[in-house]
């Protein structure tokens, strides 16, 4: 059996293609006639199935993604909703992006450089952007209240996960979100 010899589906398909190429025209005609018969049988069976009230469900795509009909429907965005508030970092990035784009001309490099610059910004300058972000957050809350939209509680100055601990030299892994990591730290510290 060919499948027993070749367990890899790609190799089997390739080998079947080679074998099909070696088949004579008369033998191919025999198989093509069988395929045509089977297709006609399928179409009559499908018509009977649909006539009996059966519902045809589409298969998922080859990539394994769900078909568009089975996706969760997205919540409709209100076109009159106020613009969401910007974080301190995005306000900072808005100020610095123009000159950096002129210099670097690649958005990926600009984004990386923006992160580096934000990390190097003085506490006073960060405070300035955080104050602007807080004002923008208040503007958003006010506009939402005027339109009767409920506002989720948000924070504007979130520290990136794990970054603060790396800088301070702490070995605690409370920000990793994994209980197994923190238990392994306690075992390590106990064995010292």
PDB file of C-alpha atoms in Angstrom:
ATOM      1  CA  UNK A   1       0.000   0.000   0.000  1.00  0.00           C
ATOM      2  CA  UNK A   2       1.400   3.360  -1.026  1.00  0.00           C
ATOM      3  CA  UNK A   3       0.146   5.178   2.106  1.00  0.00           C
ATOM      4  CA  UNK A   4       1.885   2.658   4.346  1.00  0.00           C
ATOM      5  CA  UNK A   5       5.182   3.268   2.535  1.00  0.00           C
ATOM      6  CA  UNK A   6       4.857   7.041   2.404  1.00  0.00           C
ATOM      7  CA  UNK A   7       3.399   8.457   5.612  1.00  0.00           C
ATOM      8  CA  UNK A   8       3.934  12.084   4.604  1.00  0.00           C
ATOM      9  CA  UNK A   9       0.857  13.393   2.759  1.00  0.00           C
ATOM     10  CA  UNK A  10       2.900  15.721   0.558  1.00  0.00           C
ATOM     11  CA  UNK A  11       5.106  12.873  -0.599  1.00  0.00           C
ATOM     12  CA  UNK A  12       2.060  10.697  -1.282  1.00  0.00           C
ATOM     13  CA  UNK A  13       0.428  13.457  -3.335  1.00  0.00           C
ATOM     14  CA  UNK A  14       3.633  13.999  -5.289  1.00  0.00           C
ATOM     15  CA  UNK A  15       4.019  10.258  -5.941  1.00  0.00           C
ATOM     16  CA  UNK A  16       0.364   9.981  -7.029  1.00  0.00           C
ATOM     17  CA  UNK A  17       0.975  12.801  -9.515  1.00  0.00           C
ATOM     18  CA  UNK A  18       3.944  10.923 -10.939  1.00  0.00           C
ATOM     19  CA  UNK A  19       1.892   7.708 -11.199  1.00  0.00           C
ATOM     20  CA  UNK A  20      -1.023   9.579 -12.854  1.00  0.00           C
ATOM     21  CA  UNK A  21       1.401  10.963 -15.425  1.00  0.00           C
ATOM     22  CA  UNK A  22       2.477   7.405 -16.329  1.00  0.00           C
ATOM     23  CA  UNK A  23      -1.112   6.138 -16.878  1.00  0.00           C
ATOM     24  CA  UNK A  24      -2.186   5.621 -20.502  1.00  0.00           C
ATOM     25  CA  UNK A  25      -4.876   7.806 -22.089  1.00  0.00           C
ATOM     26  CA  UNK A  26      -7.317   4.858 -22.257  1.00  0.00           C
ATOM     27  CA  UNK A  27      -6.955   4.129 -18.549  1.00  0.00           C
ATOM     28  CA  UNK A  28      -7.297   7.862 -17.687  1.00  0.00           C
ATOM     29  CA  UNK A  29     -10.556   7.965 -19.672  1.00  0.00           C
ATOM     30  CA  UNK A  30     -11.879   5.082 -17.524  1.00  0.00           C
ATOM     31  CA  UNK A  31     -11.133   6.988 -14.293  1.00  0.00           C
ATOM     32  CA  UNK A  32     -12.479  10.271 -15.673  1.00  0.00           C
ATOM     33  CA  UNK A  33     -15.757   8.535 -16.588  1.00  0.00           C
ATOM     34  CA  UNK A  34     -15.997   7.140 -13.040  1.00  0.00           C
ATOM     35  CA  UNK A  35     -15.361  10.630 -11.616  1.00  0.00           C
ATOM     36  CA  UNK A  36     -18.071  12.100 -13.843  1.00  0.00           C
ATOM     37  CA  UNK A  37     -20.543   9.425 -12.686  1.00  0.00           C
ATOM     38  CA  UNK A  38     -19.697  10.078  -9.053  1.00  0.00           C
ATOM     39  CA  UNK A  39     -20.146  13.831  -9.514  1.00  0.00           C
ATOM     40  CA  UNK A  40     -23.603  13.298 -11.015  1.00  0.00           C
ATOM     41  CA  UNK A  41     -24.534  10.960  -8.125  1.00  0.00           C
ATOM     42  CA  UNK A  42     -23.359  13.583  -5.615  1.00  0.00           C
ATOM     43  CA  UNK A  43     -25.387  16.337  -7.279  1.00  0.00           C
ATOM     44  CA  UNK A  44     -28.597  14.264  -7.250  1.00  0.00           C
ATOM     45  CA  UNK A  45     -28.007  13.231  -3.614  1.00  0.00           C
ATOM     46  CA  UNK A  46     -27.381  16.879  -2.657  1.00  0.00           C
ATOM     47  CA  UNK A  47     -30.528  18.034  -4.451  1.00  0.00           C
ATOM     48  CA  UNK A  48     -32.566  15.395  -2.571  1.00  0.00           C
ATOM     49  CA  UNK A  49     -30.934  16.440   0.711  1.00  0.00           C
ATOM     50  CA  UNK A  50     -31.774  20.120   0.156  1.00  0.00           C
ATOM     51  CA  UNK A  51     -35.325  19.268  -0.940  1.00  0.00           C
ATOM     52  CA  UNK A  52     -35.811  17.330   2.288  1.00  0.00           C
ATOM     53  CA  UNK A  53     -34.985  20.449   4.295  1.00  0.00           C
ATOM     54  CA  UNK A  54     -31.277  19.745   4.776  1.00  0.00           C
ATOM     55  CA  UNK A  55     -28.938  22.648   5.339  1.00  0.00           C
ATOM     56  CA  UNK A  56     -25.532  22.779   3.662  1.00  0.00           C
ATOM     57  CA  UNK A  57     -22.778  23.955   5.985  1.00  0.00           C
ATOM     58  CA  UNK A  58     -19.650  25.287   4.340  1.00  0.00           C
ATOM     59  CA  UNK A  59     -16.344  23.719   5.241  1.00  0.00           C
ATOM     60  CA  UNK A  60     -13.599  25.690   6.921  1.00  0.00           C
ATOM     61  CA  UNK A  61     -10.782  26.957   4.742  1.00  0.00           C
ATOM     62  CA  UNK A  62      -7.551  25.009   4.288  1.00  0.00           C
ATOM     63  CA  UNK A  63      -5.726  27.355   6.651  1.00  0.00           C
ATOM     64  CA  UNK A  64      -7.943  26.189   9.513  1.00  0.00           C
ATOM     65  CA  UNK A  65      -9.650  29.550   9.953  1.00  0.00           C
ATOM     66  CA  UNK A  66     -13.386  29.628  10.470  1.00  0.00           C
ATOM     67  CA  UNK A  67     -15.565  30.674   7.571  1.00  0.00           C
ATOM     68  CA  UNK A  68     -16.878  34.215   7.579  1.00  0.00           C
ATOM     69  CA  UNK A  69     -20.401  33.048   8.443  1.00  0.00           C
ATOM     70  CA  UNK A  70     -19.226  31.424  11.693  1.00  0.00           C
ATOM     71  CA  UNK A  71     -17.216  34.429  12.932  1.00  0.00           C
ATOM     72  CA  UNK A  72     -18.534  36.355  15.888  1.00  0.00           C
ATOM     73  CA  UNK A  73     -20.236  39.513  14.753  1.00  0.00           C
ATOM     74  CA  UNK A  74     -18.407  42.670  15.686  1.00  0.00           C
ATOM     75  CA  UNK A  75     -20.168  45.238  17.782  1.00  0.00           C
ATOM     76  CA  UNK A  76     -21.226  48.101  15.536  1.00  0.00           C
ATOM     77  CA  UNK A  77     -19.146  51.222  16.131  1.00  0.00           C
ATOM     78  CA  UNK A  78     -21.108  54.355  16.876  1.00  0.00           C
ATOM     79  CA  UNK A  79     -20.003  56.983  14.332  1.00  0.00           C
ATOM     80  CA  UNK A  80     -21.030  59.741  16.759  1.00  0.00           C
ATOM     81  CA  UNK A  81     -19.001  58.350  19.675  1.00  0.00           C
ATOM     82  CA  UNK A  82     -16.241  60.640  20.940  1.00  0.00           C
ATOM     83  CA  UNK A  83     -12.634  59.923  20.017  1.00  0.00           C
ATOM     84  CA  UNK A  84     -10.945  57.734  22.664  1.00  0.00           C
ATOM     85  CA  UNK A  85      -8.356  59.406  24.899  1.00  0.00           C
ATOM     86  CA  UNK A  86      -4.680  59.082  24.018  1.00  0.00           C
ATOM     87  CA  UNK A  87      -2.069  57.768  26.425  1.00  0.00           C
ATOM     88  CA  UNK A  88       0.967  59.776  27.452  1.00  0.00           C
ATOM     89  CA  UNK A  89       3.153  57.711  25.135  1.00  0.00           C
ATOM     90  CA  UNK A  90       0.943  58.330  22.103  1.00  0.00           C
ATOM     91  CA  UNK A  91       0.865  62.059  22.787  1.00  0.00           C
ATOM     92  CA  UNK A  92       4.680  61.987  23.027  1.00  0.00           C
ATOM     93  CA  UNK A  93       4.883  59.939  19.819  1.00  0.00           C
ATOM     94  CA  UNK A  94       2.635  62.419  18.031  1.00  0.00           C
ATOM     95  CA  UNK A  95       5.062  65.224  18.865  1.00  0.00           C
ATOM     96  CA  UNK A  96       8.182  63.299  17.816  1.00  0.00           C
ATOM     97  CA  UNK A  97       6.944  61.259  14.849  1.00  0.00           C
ATOM     98  CA  UNK A  98       7.245  63.939  12.151  1.00  0.00           C
ATOM     99  CA  UNK A  99      10.956  64.718  12.589  1.00  0.00           C
ATOM    100  CA  UNK A 100      11.792  61.026  13.027  1.00  0.00           C
ATOM    101  CA  UNK A 101       9.919  60.038   9.857  1.00  0.00           C
ATOM    102  CA  UNK A 102      11.828  62.670   7.914  1.00  0.00           C
ATOM    103  CA  UNK A 103      15.088  61.263   9.269  1.00  0.00           C
ATOM    104  CA  UNK A 104      14.453  57.475   9.244  1.00  0.00           C
ATOM    105  CA  UNK A 105      11.768  57.138   6.500  1.00  0.00           C
ATOM    106  CA  UNK A 106      10.685  53.658   7.753  1.00  0.00           C
ATOM    107  CA  UNK A 107       7.730  53.406  10.120  1.00  0.00           C
ATOM    108  CA  UNK A 108       9.126  50.272  11.804  1.00  0.00           C
ATOM    109  CA  UNK A 109      12.378  52.051  12.639  1.00  0.00           C
ATOM    110  CA  UNK A 110      10.446  55.098  13.802  1.00  0.00           C
ATOM    111  CA  UNK A 111       8.313  52.947  16.113  1.00  0.00           C
ATOM    112  CA  UNK A 112      11.385  51.284  17.621  1.00  0.00           C
ATOM    113  CA  UNK A 113      13.141  54.604  18.082  1.00  0.00           C
ATOM    114  CA  UNK A 114      10.009  56.061  19.655  1.00  0.00           C
ATOM    115  CA  UNK A 115      10.071  53.352  22.321  1.00  0.00           C
ATOM    116  CA  UNK A 116      13.755  53.996  22.999  1.00  0.00           C
ATOM    117  CA  UNK A 117      13.183  57.746  23.267  1.00  0.00           C
ATOM    118  CA  UNK A 118      10.210  57.255  25.616  1.00  0.00           C
ATOM    119  CA  UNK A 119      12.414  55.165  27.883  1.00  0.00           C
ATOM    120  CA  UNK A 120      15.027  57.917  27.973  1.00  0.00           C
ATOM    121  CA  UNK A 121      12.619  60.833  28.568  1.00  0.00           C
ATOM    122  CA  UNK A 122      13.097  62.710  31.833  1.00  0.00           C
ATOM    123  CA  UNK A 123      10.552  62.365  34.630  1.00  0.00           C
ATOM    124  CA  UNK A 124       9.527  66.013  34.174  1.00  0.00           C
ATOM    125  CA  UNK A 125       8.838  65.589  30.448  1.00  0.00           C
ATOM    126  CA  UNK A 126       6.891  62.353  31.061  1.00  0.00           C
ATOM    127  CA  UNK A 127       4.854  64.172  33.700  1.00  0.00           C
ATOM    128  CA  UNK A 128       3.983  66.813  31.084  1.00  0.00           C
ATOM    129  CA  UNK A 129       2.632  64.149  28.705  1.00  0.00           C
ATOM    130  CA  UNK A 130       0.852  62.310  31.513  1.00  0.00           C
ATOM    131  CA  UNK A 131      -0.868  65.568  32.467  1.00  0.00           C
ATOM    132  CA  UNK A 132      -1.964  66.027  28.829  1.00  0.00           C
ATOM    133  CA  UNK A 133      -3.200  62.426  28.760  1.00  0.00           C
ATOM    134  CA  UNK A 134      -5.195  62.973  31.940  1.00  0.00           C
ATOM    135  CA  UNK A 135      -6.776  66.095  30.412  1.00  0.00           C
ATOM    136  CA  UNK A 136      -7.645  64.094  27.279  1.00  0.00           C
ATOM    137  CA  UNK A 137      -9.153  61.373  29.452  1.00  0.00           C
ATOM    138  CA  UNK A 138     -11.322  63.982  31.204  1.00  0.00           C
ATOM    139  CA  UNK A 139     -12.381  65.390  27.831  1.00  0.00           C
ATOM    140  CA  UNK A 140     -13.412  61.900  26.734  1.00  0.00           C
ATOM    141  CA  UNK A 141     -15.375  61.244  29.933  1.00  0.00           C
ATOM    142  CA  UNK A 142     -17.149  64.604  29.569  1.00  0.00           C
ATOM    143  CA  UNK A 143     -18.084  63.943  25.915  1.00  0.00           C
ATOM    144  CA  UNK A 144     -19.298  60.445  26.788  1.00  0.00           C
ATOM    145  CA  UNK A 145     -21.424  61.822  29.632  1.00  0.00           C
ATOM    146  CA  UNK A 146     -22.970  64.376  27.253  1.00  0.00           C
ATOM    147  CA  UNK A 147     -23.916  61.596  24.829  1.00  0.00           C
ATOM    148  CA  UNK A 148     -25.049  59.178  27.548  1.00  0.00           C
ATOM    149  CA  UNK A 149     -22.294  56.631  26.895  1.00  0.00           C
ATOM    150  CA  UNK A 150     -20.859  54.726  29.852  1.00  0.00           C
ATOM    151  CA  UNK A 151     -17.095  55.026  30.250  1.00  0.00           C
ATOM    152  CA  UNK A 152     -14.886  52.133  31.300  1.00  0.00           C
ATOM    153  CA  UNK A 153     -12.305  52.881  33.972  1.00  0.00           C
ATOM    154  CA  UNK A 154      -8.950  53.286  32.232  1.00  0.00           C
ATOM    155  CA  UNK A 155      -5.485  54.240  33.316  1.00  0.00           C
ATOM    156  CA  UNK A 156      -3.256  56.369  31.162  1.00  0.00           C
ATOM    157  CA  UNK A 157       0.192  55.529  32.495  1.00  0.00           C
ATOM    158  CA  UNK A 158       0.638  51.772  32.402  1.00  0.00           C
ATOM    159  CA  UNK A 159       4.114  50.377  32.893  1.00  0.00           C
ATOM    160  CA  UNK A 160       5.057  47.699  30.341  1.00  0.00           C
ATOM    161  CA  UNK A 161       4.816  44.213  31.854  1.00  0.00           C
ATOM    162  CA  UNK A 162       8.067  43.011  33.327  1.00  0.00           C
ATOM    163  CA  UNK A 163      10.102  46.107  32.418  1.00  0.00           C
ATOM    164  CA  UNK A 164      10.025  47.755  35.856  1.00  0.00           C
ATOM    165  CA  UNK A 165      11.234  44.590  37.560  1.00  0.00           C
ATOM    166  CA  UNK A 166      14.110  44.102  35.152  1.00  0.00           C
ATOM    167  CA  UNK A 167      15.338  47.629  35.776  1.00  0.00           C
ATOM    168  CA  UNK A 168      15.082  47.362  39.542  1.00  0.00           C
ATOM    169  CA  UNK A 169      16.836  43.991  39.623  1.00  0.00           C
ATOM    170  CA  UNK A 170      13.970  42.267  41.444  1.00  0.00           C
ATOM    171  CA  UNK A 171      13.767  38.503  40.946  1.00  0.00           C
ATOM    172  CA  UNK A 172      10.088  38.239  41.831  1.00  0.00           C
ATOM    173  CA  UNK A 173       7.915  37.135  38.942  1.00  0.00           C
ATOM    174  CA  UNK A 174       4.585  38.518  40.093  1.00  0.00           C
ATOM    175  CA  UNK A 175       4.013  40.306  36.777  1.00  0.00           C
ATOM    176  CA  UNK A 176       4.488  37.177  34.690  1.00  0.00           C
ATOM    177  CA  UNK A 177       0.982  36.021  35.533  1.00  0.00           C
ATOM    178  CA  UNK A 178       2.135  32.449  36.049  1.00  0.00           C
ATOM    179  CA  UNK A 179       1.851  30.838  39.444  1.00  0.00           C
ATOM    180  CA  UNK A 180       4.379  28.167  38.512  1.00  0.00           C
ATOM    181  CA  UNK A 181       7.067  30.810  37.992  1.00  0.00           C
ATOM    182  CA  UNK A 182       6.553  32.346  41.417  1.00  0.00           C
ATOM    183  CA  UNK A 183       6.585  28.952  43.110  1.00  0.00           C
ATOM    184  CA  UNK A 184       9.837  28.041  41.386  1.00  0.00           C
ATOM    185  CA  UNK A 185      11.365  31.318  42.671  1.00  0.00           C
ATOM    186  CA  UNK A 186      10.378  30.473  46.219  1.00  0.00           C
ATOM    187  CA  UNK A 187      11.917  27.012  45.917  1.00  0.00           C
ATOM    188  CA  UNK A 188      15.101  28.536  44.535  1.00  0.00           C
ATOM    189  CA  UNK A 189      15.336  31.078  47.359  1.00  0.00           C
ATOM    190  CA  UNK A 190      14.664  28.407  49.989  1.00  0.00           C
ATOM    191  CA  UNK A 191      17.451  26.174  48.702  1.00  0.00           C
ATOM    192  CA  UNK A 192      20.058  28.953  49.035  1.00  0.00           C
TER     193      UNK A 192
END
